[in-house]
Short mmCIF file of C-alpha atoms in Angstrom, two decimals:
data_model
loop_
_atom_site.label_atom_id
_atom_site.label_comp_id
_atom_site.label_asym_id
_atom_site.label_seq_id
_atom_site.Cartn_x
_atom_site.Cartn_y
_atom_site.Cartn_z
CA MET A 1 15.42 34.26 8.53
CA THR A 2 17.58 33.35 5.67
CA ARG A 3 16.08 31.78 2.46
CA LYS A 4 17.96 28.62 3.15
CA LYS A 5 16.42 28.23 6.58
CA GLU A 6 13.06 29.30 5.44
CA LYS A 7 13.22 26.56 2.66
CA PHE A 8 14.19 23.94 5.19
CA ILE A 9 11.44 24.68 7.48
CA ASN A 10 8.89 24.70 4.68
CA SER A 11 10.02 21.35 3.41
CA TYR A 12 9.96 19.95 7.01
CA GLU A 13 6.45 21.19 7.64
CA THR A 14 4.95 20.08 4.44
CA LYS A 15 6.80 16.91 3.60
CA ILE A 16 8.91 15.57 6.30
CA LYS A 17 7.16 16.16 9.58
CA GLU A 18 4.51 13.35 9.37
CA ILE A 19 7.01 10.87 7.70
CA ARG A 20 9.39 11.52 10.71
CA LYS A 21 6.60 10.91 13.16
CA GLU A 22 5.83 7.61 11.55
CA TYR A 23 9.56 6.76 11.45
CA TYR A 24 9.91 7.22 15.33
CA ARG A 25 6.62 5.52 16.05
CA ASN A 26 7.92 2.39 14.23
CA ILE A 27 11.80 2.79 14.87
CA THR A 28 12.17 -0.82 16.15
CA LYS A 29 11.40 -2.26 12.80
CA TYR A 30 14.12 -0.62 10.92
CA SER A 31 17.51 -2.61 11.07
CA ASN A 32 20.87 -1.27 11.92
CA ASN A 33 22.10 -1.73 8.40
CA GLU A 34 19.32 0.28 6.80
CA ILE A 35 21.73 2.86 5.54
CA ASP A 36 23.89 0.18 3.70
CA ARG A 37 20.65 -1.20 2.17
CA TYR A 38 19.64 2.15 1.04
CA ILE A 39 23.04 2.74 -0.46
CA ILE A 40 22.89 -0.57 -2.44
CA GLU A 41 19.31 0.23 -3.51
CA LEU A 42 20.56 3.74 -4.59
CA ILE A 43 23.46 2.54 -6.72
CA LEU A 44 21.43 -0.07 -8.48
CA LYS A 45 18.50 2.31 -9.28
CA VAL A 46 20.98 4.99 -10.48
CA LEU A 47 22.84 2.38 -12.77
CA PRO A 48 20.39 2.42 -15.70
CA GLY A 49 20.62 6.25 -15.97
CA PHE A 50 24.40 6.21 -15.71
CA LEU A 51 24.69 3.55 -18.41
CA GLY A 52 22.26 5.50 -20.59
CA ILE A 53 24.29 8.75 -20.23
CA LEU A 54 27.59 6.77 -20.93
CA LEU A 55 26.10 5.22 -24.06
CA LEU A 56 24.71 8.34 -25.38
CA PHE A 57 27.82 10.31 -24.66
CA THR A 58 30.01 7.85 -26.51
CA SER A 59 27.49 7.68 -29.58
CA LYS A 60 26.51 10.12 -32.28
CA TYR A 61 23.28 11.05 -30.45
CA ASP A 62 21.26 9.67 -33.33
CA ILE A 63 17.63 8.60 -33.09
CA LYS A 64 18.53 4.78 -33.04
CA THR A 65 20.85 5.42 -29.96
CA VAL A 66 18.24 7.47 -28.34
CA ILE A 67 15.48 4.68 -28.73
CA PHE A 68 17.99 2.10 -27.51
CA VAL A 69 18.90 4.06 -24.48
CA ILE A 70 15.14 4.71 -23.64
CA VAL A 71 14.46 0.95 -24.05
CA LEU A 72 17.40 0.02 -22.02
CA SER A 73 16.59 2.37 -19.14
CA ILE A 74 12.91 1.00 -19.11
CA VAL A 75 13.97 -2.66 -19.16
CA LEU A 76 16.75 -2.33 -16.61
CA ASN A 77 14.59 -0.23 -14.21
CA VAL A 78 11.77 -2.81 -14.41
CA LEU A 79 14.17 -5.75 -13.82
CA ILE A 80 15.83 -3.96 -10.88
CA ASP A 81 12.45 -3.15 -9.37
CA PHE A 82 11.45 -6.79 -9.80
CA TYR A 83 14.59 -8.10 -8.25
CA PHE A 84 14.03 -5.83 -5.20
CA ASP A 85 10.48 -7.00 -4.77
CA LYS A 86 11.41 -10.62 -5.20
CA LYS A 87 14.25 -10.45 -2.69
CA GLY A 88 12.49 -7.98 -0.40
CA LEU A 89 15.61 -5.84 -0.34
CA GLU A 90 14.04 -2.38 -1.00
CA SER A 91 14.34 -0.21 2.01
CA ASN A 92 10.92 0.77 3.53
CA ASN A 93 12.43 3.65 5.40
CA LYS A 94 10.47 6.52 3.87
CA TYR A 95 12.10 9.14 6.29
CA LEU A 96 15.62 8.17 4.94
CA LYS A 97 14.50 8.20 1.38
CA GLU A 98 12.88 11.75 1.58
CA ILE A 99 15.71 13.42 3.37
CA ARG A 100 18.12 11.84 0.69
CA LYS A 101 16.14 13.69 -1.90
CA LEU A 102 16.90 16.87 0.01
CA GLY A 103 20.66 16.14 0.06
CA TYR A 104 21.09 14.51 3.49
CA PHE A 105 22.95 11.38 3.48
CA THR A 106 21.97 10.00 7.02
CA ILE A 107 19.13 10.68 9.35
CA GLU A 108 21.80 12.02 11.85
CA ASP A 109 22.72 14.67 9.47
CA TYR A 110 19.18 15.68 8.91
CA GLU A 111 18.30 15.73 12.73
CA HIS A 112 21.42 17.78 13.42
CA LYS A 113 20.27 20.47 10.94
CA LEU A 114 16.67 20.24 12.27
CA LYS A 115 17.84 20.99 15.71
CA GLU A 116 19.94 23.83 14.55
CA TYR A 117 17.14 25.50 12.38
CA VAL A 118 13.94 24.32 14.12
CA THR A 119 13.69 22.46 17.43
CA GLY A 120 16.84 23.58 19.21
CA GLU A 121 17.14 26.40 21.71
CA GLU A 122 18.18 28.90 18.92
CA GLY A 123 15.69 27.37 16.41
CA GLU A 124 12.59 29.09 15.01
CA TYR A 125 10.22 27.02 17.22
CA SER A 126 11.88 28.39 20.33
CA LYS A 127 11.33 32.03 18.99
CA LEU A 128 7.82 31.25 18.14
CA GLN A 129 7.03 29.63 21.48
CA ALA A 130 8.63 32.80 23.22
CA GLN A 131 6.16 35.06 21.21
CA LEU A 132 3.26 33.07 22.27
CA ILE A 133 4.12 32.99 25.85
CA LYS A 134 4.42 36.72 25.75
CA LYS A 135 1.23 37.16 23.80
CA TYR A 136 -0.93 35.10 26.23
CA ASN A 137 0.89 36.36 29.39
CA ILE A 138 1.98 32.85 30.50
CA THR A 139 3.88 32.89 33.65
CA GLN A 140 5.17 30.46 36.26
CA ASP A 141 1.82 30.52 37.81
CA THR A 142 0.12 29.26 34.73
CA ASP A 143 -1.24 25.69 35.23
CA VAL A 144 0.85 22.90 33.65
CA ILE A 145 -0.83 19.47 32.81
CA GLU A 146 0.94 16.23 31.44
CA ASP A 147 -0.16 13.74 28.92
CA LEU A 148 0.46 10.01 29.04
CA GLY A 149 3.80 10.28 27.32
CA GLY A 150 5.15 12.75 29.81
CA ASN A 151 4.68 15.68 27.48
CA ARG A 152 3.81 18.90 29.37
CA TYR A 153 1.46 21.62 28.39
CA TYR A 154 0.46 25.07 29.70
CA LEU A 155 -3.32 25.26 30.22
CA TRP A 156 -5.41 28.32 30.96
CA PHE A 157 -9.05 29.50 30.76
CA ASP A 158 -10.51 32.67 29.52
CA ASN A 159 -13.68 33.48 31.40
CA VAL A 160 -14.52 36.11 28.85
CA SER A 161 -14.53 33.96 25.80
CA SER A 162 -15.34 30.67 27.65
CA LYS A 163 -12.48 28.93 26.09
CA ILE A 164 -9.67 26.59 27.26
CA TYR A 165 -6.12 27.22 25.75
CA ILE A 166 -3.30 24.62 25.57
CA LEU A 167 0.33 25.13 24.63
CA ASP A 168 3.06 22.60 24.49
CA THR A 169 5.97 23.37 26.63
CA LYS A 170 8.50 21.44 24.38
CA LEU A 171 9.76 22.24 21.00
CA ASN A 172 9.37 18.93 19.24
CA THR A 173 6.41 20.30 17.24
CA LYS A 174 5.55 23.60 15.96
CA PRO A 175 4.25 25.76 18.90
CA GLU A 176 0.53 26.34 18.49
CA VAL A 177 -2.16 27.22 20.86
CA GLU A 178 -4.94 24.85 20.77
CA THR A 179 -8.28 26.38 21.57
CA PHE A 180 -11.41 24.65 22.83
CA ARG A 181 -14.63 26.48 23.18
CA LEU A 182 -16.61 25.38 26.26
CA SER A 183 -19.60 24.62 24.07
CA ASP A 184 -17.51 22.13 22.08
CA ILE A 185 -16.22 20.19 25.02
CA ARG A 186 -18.59 17.13 25.63
CA TYR A 187 -17.06 16.24 28.97
CA PHE A 188 -13.95 15.25 30.91
CA ARG A 189 -13.68 12.34 33.29
CA LEU A 190 -11.34 10.41 35.62
CA ASP A 191 -10.74 6.86 34.35
CA ARG A 192 -9.81 5.06 37.56
CA LYS A 193 -9.18 1.76 35.89
CA ARG A 194 -6.42 3.18 33.61
CA ASN A 195 -5.49 5.99 36.06
CA LEU A 196 -5.92 8.88 33.51
CA THR A 197 -8.05 11.83 32.58
CA VAL A 198 -10.06 11.78 29.39
CA LEU A 199 -10.97 15.17 27.79
CA LYS A 200 -13.57 14.62 25.00
CA THR A 201 -14.58 17.40 22.53
CA ASP A 202 -16.69 17.29 19.43
CA THR A 203 -13.71 16.44 17.24
CA GLU A 204 -11.22 14.61 19.44
CA GLU A 205 -10.21 12.83 22.63
CA LYS A 206 -7.19 13.77 24.63
CA TYR A 207 -5.62 11.70 27.38
CA PHE A 208 -3.72 13.21 30.24
CA ASN A 209 -2.35 11.97 33.73
CA LYS A 210 -4.64 11.64 36.73
CA LYS A 211 -3.67 15.15 38.15
CA THR A 212 -5.11 16.84 35.15
CA TYR A 213 -8.58 16.01 36.32
CA ASP A 214 -8.18 18.44 39.26
CA THR A 215 -6.88 21.26 37.11
CA LEU A 216 -9.84 20.86 34.58
CA SER A 217 -12.25 20.74 37.53
CA LYS A 218 -11.16 24.24 38.61
CA TYR A 219 -12.06 25.77 35.13
CA ILE A 220 -14.86 23.62 33.66
CA LYS A 221 -16.62 21.74 36.57
CA SER A 222 -19.95 21.90 34.62
CA LYS A 223 -18.41 19.59 32.13
CA GLN A 224 -17.50 16.72 34.47
CA PHE A 225 -18.86 13.57 33.16
CA GLU A 226 -20.70 12.69 36.30
CA ASN A 227 -22.34 16.17 36.50
CA LEU A 228 -23.80 16.24 33.07
CA LYS A 229 -27.47 17.27 33.22
CA ILE A 230 -28.22 16.75 29.65
CA TYR A 231 -27.66 13.31 28.13
CA GLU A 232 -27.41 13.45 24.29
CA PRO A 233 -26.20 10.17 22.90
CA GLU A 234 -26.64 11.32 19.31
CA GLU A 235 -23.94 13.93 19.72
CA ASN A 236 -21.33 11.29 20.82
CA ILE A 237 -22.50 8.93 18.15
CA ASN A 238 -22.00 11.71 15.37
CA ASP A 239 -18.67 12.59 16.89
CA PHE A 240 -17.57 9.01 16.56
CA GLU A 241 -18.82 8.54 12.98
CA ARG A 242 -17.12 11.71 11.89
CA TYR A 243 -13.90 10.41 13.34
CA MET A 244 -14.25 6.97 11.62
CA HIS A 245 -15.07 8.68 8.25
CA LYS A 246 -11.90 10.66 8.68
CA ILE A 247 -9.96 7.34 9.34
CA LYS A 248 -11.48 5.73 6.14
CA LYS A 249 -10.27 8.86 4.19
CA GLU A 250 -6.80 8.39 5.67
CA ILE A 251 -6.77 4.73 4.72
CA ASP A 252 -7.74 5.47 1.16
CA LYS A 253 -5.51 8.51 0.93
CA ASP A 254 -2.49 6.46 0.16
CA ILE A 255 -4.31 4.85 -2.82
CA ASP A 256 -5.45 8.20 -4.15
CA TYR A 257 -2.01 9.74 -3.62
CA ASP A 258 -0.26 6.94 -5.27
CA GLN A 259 -2.37 7.18 -8.42
CA ASP A 260 -1.96 10.95 -8.63
CA LYS A 261 1.81 10.34 -8.30
CA LYS A 262 1.93 7.63 -10.92
CA ASN A 263 0.05 9.94 -13.40
CA VAL A 264 2.52 12.76 -12.88
CA TYR A 265 5.59 10.48 -13.44
CA ILE A 266 4.08 8.71 -16.55
CA SER A 267 3.28 12.22 -18.00
CA ASN A 268 6.93 13.18 -17.40
CA ILE A 269 8.26 10.05 -18.93
CA ILE A 270 6.33 10.43 -22.15
CA ILE A 271 7.23 14.07 -22.47
CA LEU A 272 10.91 13.26 -21.77
CA ILE A 273 10.89 10.56 -24.47
CA ILE A 274 9.38 12.93 -27.07
CA ILE A 275 11.87 15.65 -26.21
CA LEU A 276 14.82 13.28 -26.46
CA CYS A 277 13.63 11.95 -29.75
CA GLY A 278 12.95 15.54 -31.09
CA PHE A 279 16.57 16.64 -30.09
CA SER A 280 18.15 13.69 -31.79
CA ILE A 281 16.23 14.64 -35.04
CA LEU A 282 17.08 18.38 -34.39
CA LEU A 283 20.78 17.55 -34.46
CA LYS A 284 20.66 16.52 -38.15
CA LEU A 285 20.16 20.17 -38.93
CA LYS A 286 23.06 22.73 -39.21
CA PHE A 287 23.67 24.89 -36.21
CA GLU A 288 26.66 26.58 -34.62
CA GLU A 289 28.94 24.19 -32.67
CA ASN A 290 28.02 25.79 -29.28
CA LEU A 291 24.31 25.08 -29.91
CA TYR A 292 25.15 21.48 -30.81
CA MET A 293 26.89 21.18 -27.48
CA ILE A 294 24.04 22.76 -25.56
CA ILE A 295 21.49 20.25 -27.19
CA LYS A 296 23.77 17.20 -26.40
CA LEU A 297 24.26 18.41 -22.83
CA ALA A 298 20.47 18.83 -22.43
CA MET A 299 19.90 15.19 -23.79
CA LEU A 300 22.44 13.74 -21.27
CA VAL A 301 20.67 15.55 -18.45
CA GLU A 302 17.32 14.49 -19.69
CA VAL A 303 18.47 10.78 -19.67
CA GLY A 304 19.17 11.17 -15.91
CA ILE A 305 15.80 12.81 -15.32
CA LEU A 306 13.98 10.15 -17.39
CA ASN A 307 15.73 7.42 -15.16
CA PHE A 308 14.59 9.32 -12.05
CA ASN A 309 10.99 9.45 -13.11
CA LEU A 310 11.09 5.74 -14.08
CA VAL A 311 12.46 4.87 -10.53
CA GLU A 312 9.68 6.93 -8.87
CA TYR A 313 6.87 5.71 -11.15
CA LEU A 314 7.85 1.98 -10.31
CA GLN A 315 7.93 2.65 -6.63
CA TYR A 316 4.14 3.18 -6.47
CA LYS A 317 2.71 -0.27 -6.59
CA PRO A 318 -0.90 -0.97 -7.69
CA MET A 319 -3.15 -0.73 -4.79
CA GLN A 320 -6.95 -1.77 -4.77
CA ARG A 321 -9.72 -0.42 -2.63
CA LYS A 322 -10.22 -2.44 0.39
CA THR A 323 -13.17 -4.77 0.89
CA GLU A 324 -15.60 -4.19 3.60
CA LYS A 325 -14.23 -7.26 5.50
CA GLU A 326 -10.62 -5.72 5.09
CA TYR A 327 -11.78 -2.43 6.48
CA ILE A 328 -13.49 -4.06 9.45
CA ASN A 329 -10.33 -6.11 10.25
CA LEU A 330 -8.05 -3.08 9.91
CA ILE A 331 -10.03 -0.65 12.14
CA ASN A 332 -10.82 -3.28 14.68
CA SER A 333 -7.14 -3.87 15.28
CA ASN A 334 -6.32 -0.15 15.31
CA GLU A 335 -5.43 1.04 18.93
CA GLU A 336 -6.70 4.52 18.40
CA CYS A 337 -10.04 3.20 16.85
CA ILE A 338 -10.38 0.86 19.74
CA SER A 339 -9.85 3.48 22.37
CA ARG A 340 -12.35 5.85 20.67
CA PHE A 341 -14.93 3.07 20.33
CA ASN A 342 -14.59 2.19 24.02
CA GLU A 343 -15.02 5.79 25.02
CA LEU A 344 -18.11 5.98 22.85
CA LYS A 345 -19.65 3.04 24.87
CA ILE A 346 -18.80 4.79 28.15
CA SER A 347 -20.36 8.04 26.88
CA LEU A 348 -23.55 6.01 25.95
CA GLY A 349 -23.60 4.48 29.39
CA ILE A 350 -23.52 0.97 28.10
CA PRO A 351 -23.20 -1.36 31.10
CA SER A 352 -20.16 -3.57 31.38
CA ASN A 353 -22.41 -6.60 31.99
CA ALA A 354 -24.60 -6.12 28.92
CA ASP A 355 -25.41 -9.49 27.20
CA LYS A 356 -23.97 -10.43 23.86
CA VAL A 357 -26.03 -11.74 20.98
CA TYR A 358 -25.10 -12.49 17.45
CA THR A 359 -26.51 -12.29 14.00
CA LYS A 360 -26.39 -15.27 11.58
CA GLU A 361 -23.56 -13.46 9.85
CA GLY A 362 -21.49 -13.48 13.24
CA ALA A 363 -21.79 -9.59 14.02
CA GLU A 364 -21.80 -8.98 17.82
CA TYR A 365 -24.46 -7.00 19.48
CA LEU A 366 -24.78 -5.81 23.16
CA THR A 367 -28.31 -5.84 24.53
CA TRP A 368 -29.80 -4.85 27.75
CA THR A 369 -32.96 -3.22 29.33
CA ALA A 370 -32.90 -0.13 31.61
CA ASN A 371 -35.49 2.42 32.83
CA GLY A 372 -38.22 0.93 30.74
CA TYR A 373 -36.17 0.85 27.45
CA PHE A 374 -34.69 -2.03 25.40
CA HIS A 375 -31.19 -1.35 24.02
CA VAL A 376 -29.28 -2.96 21.18
CA PHE A 377 -25.65 -1.82 20.26
CA LEU A 378 -23.51 -3.10 17.51
CA ASN A 379 -20.19 -4.15 19.33
CA VAL A 380 -18.06 -3.94 16.19
CA ILE A 381 -16.05 -0.86 15.20
CA TYR A 382 -17.33 0.41 11.87
CA PHE A 383 -17.74 3.60 10.06
CA ASN A 384 -21.30 3.98 11.18
CA SER A 385 -22.62 3.15 14.62
CA VAL A 386 -25.80 1.08 15.21
CA TYR A 387 -27.56 1.84 18.46
CA MET A 388 -31.28 1.33 18.99
CA VAL A 389 -33.21 2.29 21.95
CA VAL A 390 -36.84 1.26 21.97
CA LYS A 391 -39.60 1.45 24.74
CA LEU A 392 -40.42 -1.90 26.14
CA LYS A 393 -44.05 -1.29 25.14
CA ASP A 394 -42.85 -1.18 21.60
CA VAL A 395 -41.23 -4.51 21.72
CA MET A 396 -44.05 -6.61 20.24
CA TYR A 397 -42.51 -10.11 20.85
CA TYR A 398 -39.53 -12.32 20.37
CA GLN A 399 -39.64 -15.81 18.80
CA GLY A 400 -36.92 -18.54 18.57
CA ASN A 401 -36.70 -21.65 16.47
CA LYS A 402 -33.90 -23.84 15.34
CA LYS A 403 -32.94 -21.39 12.52
CA GLU A 404 -33.05 -17.94 14.09
CA CYS A 405 -34.43 -15.77 16.85
CA ILE A 406 -36.50 -12.90 15.80
CA VAL A 407 -37.29 -9.70 17.80
CA LYS A 408 -40.32 -7.85 16.51
CA LEU A 409 -40.43 -4.21 17.16
CA LYS A 410 -43.09 -1.85 16.33
CA ASP A 411 -41.60 -0.77 13.10
CA LYS A 412 -38.82 -3.33 12.34
CA GLU A 413 -37.57 -6.86 12.73
CA LEU A 414 -34.23 -7.86 14.23
CA GLN A 415 -32.73 -11.32 13.45
CA PHE A 416 -30.21 -13.18 15.46
CA GLU A 417 -28.79 -16.70 16.03
CA PRO A 418 -31.12 -19.27 17.59
CA GLU A 419 -29.02 -19.04 21.02
CA ALA A 420 -30.01 -15.50 21.38
CA LYS A 421 -33.37 -16.71 22.75
CA ILE A 422 -31.69 -17.53 26.04
CA ILE A 423 -30.71 -14.01 26.54
CA PHE A 424 -34.13 -12.56 25.58
CA ASP A 425 -35.77 -15.11 27.94
CA LYS A 426 -33.84 -13.30 30.62
CA ILE A 427 -34.13 -9.53 29.63
CA LEU A 428 -37.49 -9.45 27.88
CA PRO A 429 -39.84 -11.27 30.32
CA ASN A 430 -43.42 -11.63 28.99
CA LYS A 431 -42.39 -10.90 25.46
CA ASP A 432 -42.00 -14.49 24.29
CA LEU A 433 -44.51 -15.02 21.37
CA ASN A 434 -45.29 -18.61 22.65
CA TRP A 435 -46.01 -17.25 26.10
CA ILE A 436 -48.31 -14.42 24.63
CA ASN A 437 -50.15 -16.89 22.49
CA GLY A 438 -50.68 -19.21 25.40
CA LEU A 439 -51.85 -16.21 27.61
CA GLN A 440 -54.33 -15.18 24.83
CA LYS A 441 -55.76 -18.71 24.60
#
């Protein structure tokens, strides 16, 4: 592999891949004139640096001119950034911006090179996939499963290590064999309503077409949801909470990343200003003509670099940590979070006809009784799950009034809106405090 190709693949894997995925997930929101908008943005944001270089080049490179160039660059960059914000003209196509930094003018240019170096038939992914097919002895008899997007995967099971292996047949992503230990697979099930197969592990949930259910049944029948002999709701709750805390980190990641980047660019700006001023003072000393030329050339280059750092610094806008309400609204509208939450409810065996009760703050809970137990589940997606299971004998009583409805358990008290009494009248017979007091009399 040539150094150029190696550099391209490294930048794709470390910088571009996730941005590219995001671009194609939201491709419909990008207008057809995105390139034109980006060109205009690029010209305007390069303008302060160009003017600074031109001004310095036609001057004596003295300290006054250097300070004026620095102030001019800062002021112009701030005004241009403000103008773009005010008019909403700044391109939000991160994919285009990042590949432009790598020297590619259009997305088509980059995609062509990506296919040549990485994803095409002669690309590195093809060679890597061939190596994996040979290593794991994948043949035409190896089972192939399909996800909901039509992507196909080789699947095989190793009886010795009790592991399932999955390898993507396509070359859109880097070929890697996913490994799942049998002990880490919670279950797989057939969702007849959505006509799909769910494979749940301790870290993730995968969705495949209906036929995949039969393939999995050949290898790990003991993990069929309906055949599970041990029911451990804590495991599924812990899996969900780990996932939700990972989501929270991803939400906060942009804030942390932006702050780190701002710190880097502001440090660069300060250093460049100091060096520019230092060079202008240094030019007052006597040197050979060649050294004068080198220092002047370095100053011109540094004005351009200073402008680049100002542009990059200003693109990271101040971001505040989200409030609890903002977090709740965000994750409760996230399709992946909703899917994981619904799967959690299925894994916990929450009945579809469970009754709804609400706290005075408006939080929705599902409640029901089954097999001598009283159940309460917070029906709101959050980073922690609330699920209480109490023996009916440990429910001391419930009592309703105009302000609230209280359920008294052996070791705690639950408070709901007054209307919840109607539900508890139905699912907790003989636990009404008024009825108990009347019986005692």
